[in-house]
């Protein structure tokens, strides 16, 4: 089984941390099991270019989110000078889905209802699944668990269940 896995392409994970967003450094423990593609600078143009060059199975996005009303939300990405620029989350979801990303893992310091609303929008726009991580201080262990389970071939629901097994009581991950 291990020999067959070594002949297969390692699962590729795109990682983007937007300006002012919480840090997620958990993926370092999984090197050798997954290929991590860091998107620098964290701009929409660089995200588009990276996803055009390399098919990524999972996108791990740490973003500052803001909502205006019930149906409009933005994510802060970098502009050409590295300054925060608000990007509508709907076209961002279409970009992820059209590039072959199967699963988005979303971390944000925004209120839980804003983050879950963005996750629902992304699923409505074509992503197979979006996993909403707990608050930044608790996200690393959950992220490691999700990516490890996916790299082992688990379905998304099973990966979220595995991650929920390492979460403190009352801090379960949301799968949209």
PDB file of C-alpha atoms in Angstrom:
ATOM      1  CA  UNK A   1       0.000   0.000   0.000  1.00  0.00           C
ATOM      2  CA  UNK A   2       2.808   2.438   0.881  1.00  0.00           C
ATOM      3  CA  UNK A   3       4.623   1.689  -2.406  1.00  0.00           C
ATOM      4  CA  UNK A   4       1.454   2.452  -4.356  1.00  0.00           C
ATOM      5  CA  UNK A   5       1.054   5.766  -2.498  1.00  0.00           C
ATOM      6  CA  UNK A   6       4.643   6.767  -3.259  1.00  0.00           C
ATOM      7  CA  UNK A   7       3.976   6.329  -6.996  1.00  0.00           C
ATOM      8  CA  UNK A   8       0.887   8.524  -6.716  1.00  0.00           C
ATOM      9  CA  UNK A   9       1.077  12.294  -6.578  1.00  0.00           C
ATOM     10  CA  UNK A  10       1.126  13.596  -3.021  1.00  0.00           C
ATOM     11  CA  UNK A  11      -1.981  15.542  -2.093  1.00  0.00           C
ATOM     12  CA  UNK A  12      -1.304  19.197  -2.873  1.00  0.00           C
ATOM     13  CA  UNK A  13      -2.441  21.874  -0.419  1.00  0.00           C
ATOM     14  CA  UNK A  14      -2.504  25.569  -1.359  1.00  0.00           C
ATOM     15  CA  UNK A  15      -1.987  27.840   1.640  1.00  0.00           C
ATOM     16  CA  UNK A  16      -2.845  31.536   1.626  1.00  0.00           C
ATOM     17  CA  UNK A  17      -2.749  33.915   4.579  1.00  0.00           C
ATOM     18  CA  UNK A  18      -4.348  37.252   3.792  1.00  0.00           C
ATOM     19  CA  UNK A  19      -3.276  40.569   5.318  1.00  0.00           C
ATOM     20  CA  UNK A  20      -4.214  40.772   8.994  1.00  0.00           C
ATOM     21  CA  UNK A  21      -5.475  37.174   9.072  1.00  0.00           C
ATOM     22  CA  UNK A  22      -4.575  34.653  11.782  1.00  0.00           C
ATOM     23  CA  UNK A  23      -1.479  32.480  11.254  1.00  0.00           C
ATOM     24  CA  UNK A  24      -1.896  28.758  10.597  1.00  0.00           C
ATOM     25  CA  UNK A  25       1.457  27.016  10.795  1.00  0.00           C
ATOM     26  CA  UNK A  26       0.192  23.496  11.363  1.00  0.00           C
ATOM     27  CA  UNK A  27       0.963  22.000   7.954  1.00  0.00           C
ATOM     28  CA  UNK A  28       4.706  21.734   8.667  1.00  0.00           C
ATOM     29  CA  UNK A  29       4.090  18.462  10.521  1.00  0.00           C
ATOM     30  CA  UNK A  30       2.676  16.854   7.378  1.00  0.00           C
ATOM     31  CA  UNK A  31       5.558  17.551   5.004  1.00  0.00           C
ATOM     32  CA  UNK A  32       6.379  14.352   3.160  1.00  0.00           C
ATOM     33  CA  UNK A  33       2.701  13.362   3.216  1.00  0.00           C
ATOM     34  CA  UNK A  34       1.402  16.420   1.399  1.00  0.00           C
ATOM     35  CA  UNK A  35       2.888  19.062  -0.852  1.00  0.00           C
ATOM     36  CA  UNK A  36       2.274  22.548   0.543  1.00  0.00           C
ATOM     37  CA  UNK A  37       2.158  25.395  -1.967  1.00  0.00           C
ATOM     38  CA  UNK A  38       2.402  28.772  -0.235  1.00  0.00           C
ATOM     39  CA  UNK A  39       0.778  31.616  -2.123  1.00  0.00           C
ATOM     40  CA  UNK A  40       2.977  34.687  -1.809  1.00  0.00           C
ATOM     41  CA  UNK A  41       2.139  37.485  -2.065  1.00  0.00           C
ATOM     42  CA  UNK A  42      -1.372  36.678  -0.813  1.00  0.00           C
ATOM     43  CA  UNK A  43      -3.103  38.405  -3.723  1.00  0.00           C
ATOM     44  CA  UNK A  44      -5.948  37.386  -5.994  1.00  0.00           C
ATOM     45  CA  UNK A  45      -3.596  37.506  -9.000  1.00  0.00           C
ATOM     46  CA  UNK A  46      -1.046  35.227  -7.301  1.00  0.00           C
ATOM     47  CA  UNK A  47      -3.779  32.822  -6.168  1.00  0.00           C
ATOM     48  CA  UNK A  48      -5.076  32.659  -9.752  1.00  0.00           C
ATOM     49  CA  UNK A  49      -1.572  32.137 -11.187  1.00  0.00           C
ATOM     50  CA  UNK A  50      -0.678  29.433  -8.641  1.00  0.00           C
ATOM     51  CA  UNK A  51      -3.904  27.499  -9.162  1.00  0.00           C
ATOM     52  CA  UNK A  52      -3.471  27.733 -12.940  1.00  0.00           C
ATOM     53  CA  UNK A  53       0.046  26.252 -12.702  1.00  0.00           C
ATOM     54  CA  UNK A  54      -0.662  23.565 -10.095  1.00  0.00           C
ATOM     55  CA  UNK A  55      -3.799  21.593  -9.370  1.00  0.00           C
ATOM     56  CA  UNK A  56      -4.406  21.755  -5.627  1.00  0.00           C
ATOM     57  CA  UNK A  57      -6.758  19.352  -3.850  1.00  0.00           C
ATOM     58  CA  UNK A  58      -7.244  21.505  -0.763  1.00  0.00           C
ATOM     59  CA  UNK A  59      -7.031  25.264  -0.237  1.00  0.00           C
ATOM     60  CA  UNK A  60      -6.265  26.417   3.300  1.00  0.00           C
ATOM     61  CA  UNK A  61      -7.270  30.052   3.524  1.00  0.00           C
ATOM     62  CA  UNK A  62      -6.723  32.263   6.539  1.00  0.00           C
ATOM     63  CA  UNK A  63      -8.632  35.448   5.769  1.00  0.00           C
ATOM     64  CA  UNK A  64      -9.946  38.590   7.383  1.00  0.00           C
ATOM     65  CA  UNK A  65     -13.622  38.605   6.396  1.00  0.00           C
ATOM     66  CA  UNK A  66     -16.207  41.366   6.530  1.00  0.00           C
ATOM     67  CA  UNK A  67     -19.923  41.265   5.745  1.00  0.00           C
ATOM     68  CA  UNK A  68     -22.187  44.016   4.460  1.00  0.00           C
ATOM     69  CA  UNK A  69     -25.763  42.935   4.824  1.00  0.00           C
ATOM     70  CA  UNK A  70     -26.975  39.390   4.503  1.00  0.00           C
ATOM     71  CA  UNK A  71     -25.600  38.528   1.080  1.00  0.00           C
ATOM     72  CA  UNK A  72     -22.353  40.436   0.496  1.00  0.00           C
ATOM     73  CA  UNK A  73     -19.026  39.566   2.073  1.00  0.00           C
ATOM     74  CA  UNK A  74     -15.412  40.401   1.341  1.00  0.00           C
ATOM     75  CA  UNK A  75     -12.036  38.868   2.100  1.00  0.00           C
ATOM     76  CA  UNK A  76      -8.876  40.917   2.528  1.00  0.00           C
ATOM     77  CA  UNK A  77      -6.175  39.962   0.038  1.00  0.00           C
ATOM     78  CA  UNK A  78      -3.062  41.921  -0.898  1.00  0.00           C
ATOM     79  CA  UNK A  79      -2.960  44.419  -3.741  1.00  0.00           C
ATOM     80  CA  UNK A  80       0.120  44.893  -5.962  1.00  0.00           C
ATOM     81  CA  UNK A  81       1.834  46.940  -3.206  1.00  0.00           C
ATOM     82  CA  UNK A  82       1.023  44.394  -0.488  1.00  0.00           C
ATOM     83  CA  UNK A  83      -1.717  46.514   1.068  1.00  0.00           C
ATOM     84  CA  UNK A  84      -5.056  44.933   2.060  1.00  0.00           C
ATOM     85  CA  UNK A  85      -7.696  45.011  -0.679  1.00  0.00           C
ATOM     86  CA  UNK A  86     -11.262  43.811  -0.219  1.00  0.00           C
ATOM     87  CA  UNK A  87     -12.282  41.072  -2.653  1.00  0.00           C
ATOM     88  CA  UNK A  88     -15.839  39.813  -3.074  1.00  0.00           C
ATOM     89  CA  UNK A  89     -15.986  36.212  -1.806  1.00  0.00           C
ATOM     90  CA  UNK A  90     -18.286  34.992  -4.609  1.00  0.00           C
ATOM     91  CA  UNK A  91     -15.758  35.290  -7.477  1.00  0.00           C
ATOM     92  CA  UNK A  92     -13.104  33.944  -5.108  1.00  0.00           C
ATOM     93  CA  UNK A  93     -15.222  30.799  -4.654  1.00  0.00           C
ATOM     94  CA  UNK A  94     -15.652  30.433  -8.407  1.00  0.00           C
ATOM     95  CA  UNK A  95     -11.888  30.732  -8.880  1.00  0.00           C
ATOM     96  CA  UNK A  96     -11.259  27.972  -6.334  1.00  0.00           C
ATOM     97  CA  UNK A  97     -13.932  25.658  -7.757  1.00  0.00           C
ATOM     98  CA  UNK A  98     -12.960  26.160 -11.411  1.00  0.00           C
ATOM     99  CA  UNK A  99      -9.294  25.483 -10.675  1.00  0.00           C
ATOM    100  CA  UNK A 100     -10.006  22.012  -9.271  1.00  0.00           C
ATOM    101  CA  UNK A 101      -9.864  22.701  -5.537  1.00  0.00           C
ATOM    102  CA  UNK A 102     -12.076  20.050  -3.922  1.00  0.00           C
ATOM    103  CA  UNK A 103     -12.109  21.319  -0.359  1.00  0.00           C
ATOM    104  CA  UNK A 104     -11.543  24.732   1.180  1.00  0.00           C
ATOM    105  CA  UNK A 105     -10.472  25.021   4.804  1.00  0.00           C
ATOM    106  CA  UNK A 106     -11.376  28.478   6.069  1.00  0.00           C
ATOM    107  CA  UNK A 107      -9.966  30.234   9.131  1.00  0.00           C
ATOM    108  CA  UNK A 108     -10.957  33.747  10.052  1.00  0.00           C
ATOM    109  CA  UNK A 109     -11.008  36.107  12.974  1.00  0.00           C
ATOM    110  CA  UNK A 110     -14.484  37.291  11.879  1.00  0.00           C
ATOM    111  CA  UNK A 111     -17.635  36.440  13.793  1.00  0.00           C
ATOM    112  CA  UNK A 112     -18.756  32.825  13.419  1.00  0.00           C
ATOM    113  CA  UNK A 113     -21.922  33.780  11.504  1.00  0.00           C
ATOM    114  CA  UNK A 114     -19.863  35.739   8.937  1.00  0.00           C
ATOM    115  CA  UNK A 115     -17.414  32.879   8.453  1.00  0.00           C
ATOM    116  CA  UNK A 116     -20.179  30.284   8.127  1.00  0.00           C
ATOM    117  CA  UNK A 117     -22.046  32.565   5.704  1.00  0.00           C
ATOM    118  CA  UNK A 118     -18.958  32.783   3.502  1.00  0.00           C
ATOM    119  CA  UNK A 119     -18.591  28.989   3.678  1.00  0.00           C
ATOM    120  CA  UNK A 120     -22.219  28.526   2.538  1.00  0.00           C
ATOM    121  CA  UNK A 121     -21.668  30.989  -0.314  1.00  0.00           C
ATOM    122  CA  UNK A 122     -18.582  29.068  -1.432  1.00  0.00           C
ATOM    123  CA  UNK A 123     -20.483  25.774  -1.503  1.00  0.00           C
ATOM    124  CA  UNK A 124     -23.308  27.476  -3.428  1.00  0.00           C
ATOM    125  CA  UNK A 125     -20.714  28.708  -5.943  1.00  0.00           C
ATOM    126  CA  UNK A 126     -19.347  25.240  -6.651  1.00  0.00           C
ATOM    127  CA  UNK A 127     -16.892  24.062  -3.999  1.00  0.00           C
ATOM    128  CA  UNK A 128     -17.530  20.476  -2.880  1.00  0.00           C
ATOM    129  CA  UNK A 129     -17.028  21.292   0.791  1.00  0.00           C
ATOM    130  CA  UNK A 130     -15.807  24.048   3.080  1.00  0.00           C
ATOM    131  CA  UNK A 131     -14.506  23.302   6.564  1.00  0.00           C
ATOM    132  CA  UNK A 132     -14.691  26.214   8.997  1.00  0.00           C
ATOM    133  CA  UNK A 133     -11.883  26.064  11.551  1.00  0.00           C
ATOM    134  CA  UNK A 134     -12.303  27.087  15.189  1.00  0.00           C
ATOM    135  CA  UNK A 135     -10.834  30.353  16.490  1.00  0.00           C
ATOM    136  CA  UNK A 136      -7.187  30.878  15.504  1.00  0.00           C
ATOM    137  CA  UNK A 137      -5.664  29.761  18.796  1.00  0.00           C
ATOM    138  CA  UNK A 138      -7.309  26.341  18.452  1.00  0.00           C
ATOM    139  CA  UNK A 139      -7.054  25.805  14.695  1.00  0.00           C
ATOM    140  CA  UNK A 140      -3.616  24.171  14.284  1.00  0.00           C
ATOM    141  CA  UNK A 141      -4.464  20.763  15.750  1.00  0.00           C
ATOM    142  CA  UNK A 142      -7.721  20.596  13.784  1.00  0.00           C
ATOM    143  CA  UNK A 143      -5.985  21.534  10.527  1.00  0.00           C
ATOM    144  CA  UNK A 144      -3.309  18.862  11.008  1.00  0.00           C
ATOM    145  CA  UNK A 145      -5.975  16.257  11.685  1.00  0.00           C
ATOM    146  CA  UNK A 146      -8.082  17.189   8.630  1.00  0.00           C
ATOM    147  CA  UNK A 147      -5.198  17.216   6.171  1.00  0.00           C
ATOM    148  CA  UNK A 148      -3.725  13.981   7.562  1.00  0.00           C
ATOM    149  CA  UNK A 149      -7.087  12.206   7.186  1.00  0.00           C
ATOM    150  CA  UNK A 150      -7.539  13.535   3.638  1.00  0.00           C
ATOM    151  CA  UNK A 151      -3.984  12.499   2.712  1.00  0.00           C
ATOM    152  CA  UNK A 152      -4.811   9.007   3.997  1.00  0.00           C
ATOM    153  CA  UNK A 153      -7.765   8.900   1.612  1.00  0.00           C
ATOM    154  CA  UNK A 154     -10.602   9.690   4.025  1.00  0.00           C
ATOM    155  CA  UNK A 155     -13.780  11.328   2.763  1.00  0.00           C
ATOM    156  CA  UNK A 156     -14.359  14.952   3.779  1.00  0.00           C
ATOM    157  CA  UNK A 157     -16.970  14.062   6.408  1.00  0.00           C
ATOM    158  CA  UNK A 158     -14.681  11.467   7.968  1.00  0.00           C
ATOM    159  CA  UNK A 159     -11.801  13.978   8.004  1.00  0.00           C
ATOM    160  CA  UNK A 160     -13.972  16.514   9.824  1.00  0.00           C
ATOM    161  CA  UNK A 161     -15.107  13.819  12.276  1.00  0.00           C
ATOM    162  CA  UNK A 162     -11.445  12.960  12.933  1.00  0.00           C
ATOM    163  CA  UNK A 163     -10.642  16.622  13.525  1.00  0.00           C
ATOM    164  CA  UNK A 164     -13.618  16.988  15.843  1.00  0.00           C
ATOM    165  CA  UNK A 165     -12.173  14.166  17.925  1.00  0.00           C
ATOM    166  CA  UNK A 166      -9.214  16.399  18.831  1.00  0.00           C
ATOM    167  CA  UNK A 167     -11.289  19.531  19.550  1.00  0.00           C
ATOM    168  CA  UNK A 168     -12.205  20.708  23.045  1.00  0.00           C
ATOM    169  CA  UNK A 169     -15.826  20.049  23.954  1.00  0.00           C
ATOM    170  CA  UNK A 170     -18.108  22.680  22.480  1.00  0.00           C
ATOM    171  CA  UNK A 171     -15.606  23.684  19.780  1.00  0.00           C
ATOM    172  CA  UNK A 172     -16.615  21.400  16.926  1.00  0.00           C
ATOM    173  CA  UNK A 173     -15.711  22.182  13.332  1.00  0.00           C
ATOM    174  CA  UNK A 174     -18.434  23.117  10.906  1.00  0.00           C
ATOM    175  CA  UNK A 175     -18.627  21.355   7.555  1.00  0.00           C
ATOM    176  CA  UNK A 176     -20.690  23.201   4.976  1.00  0.00           C
TER     177      UNK A 176
END
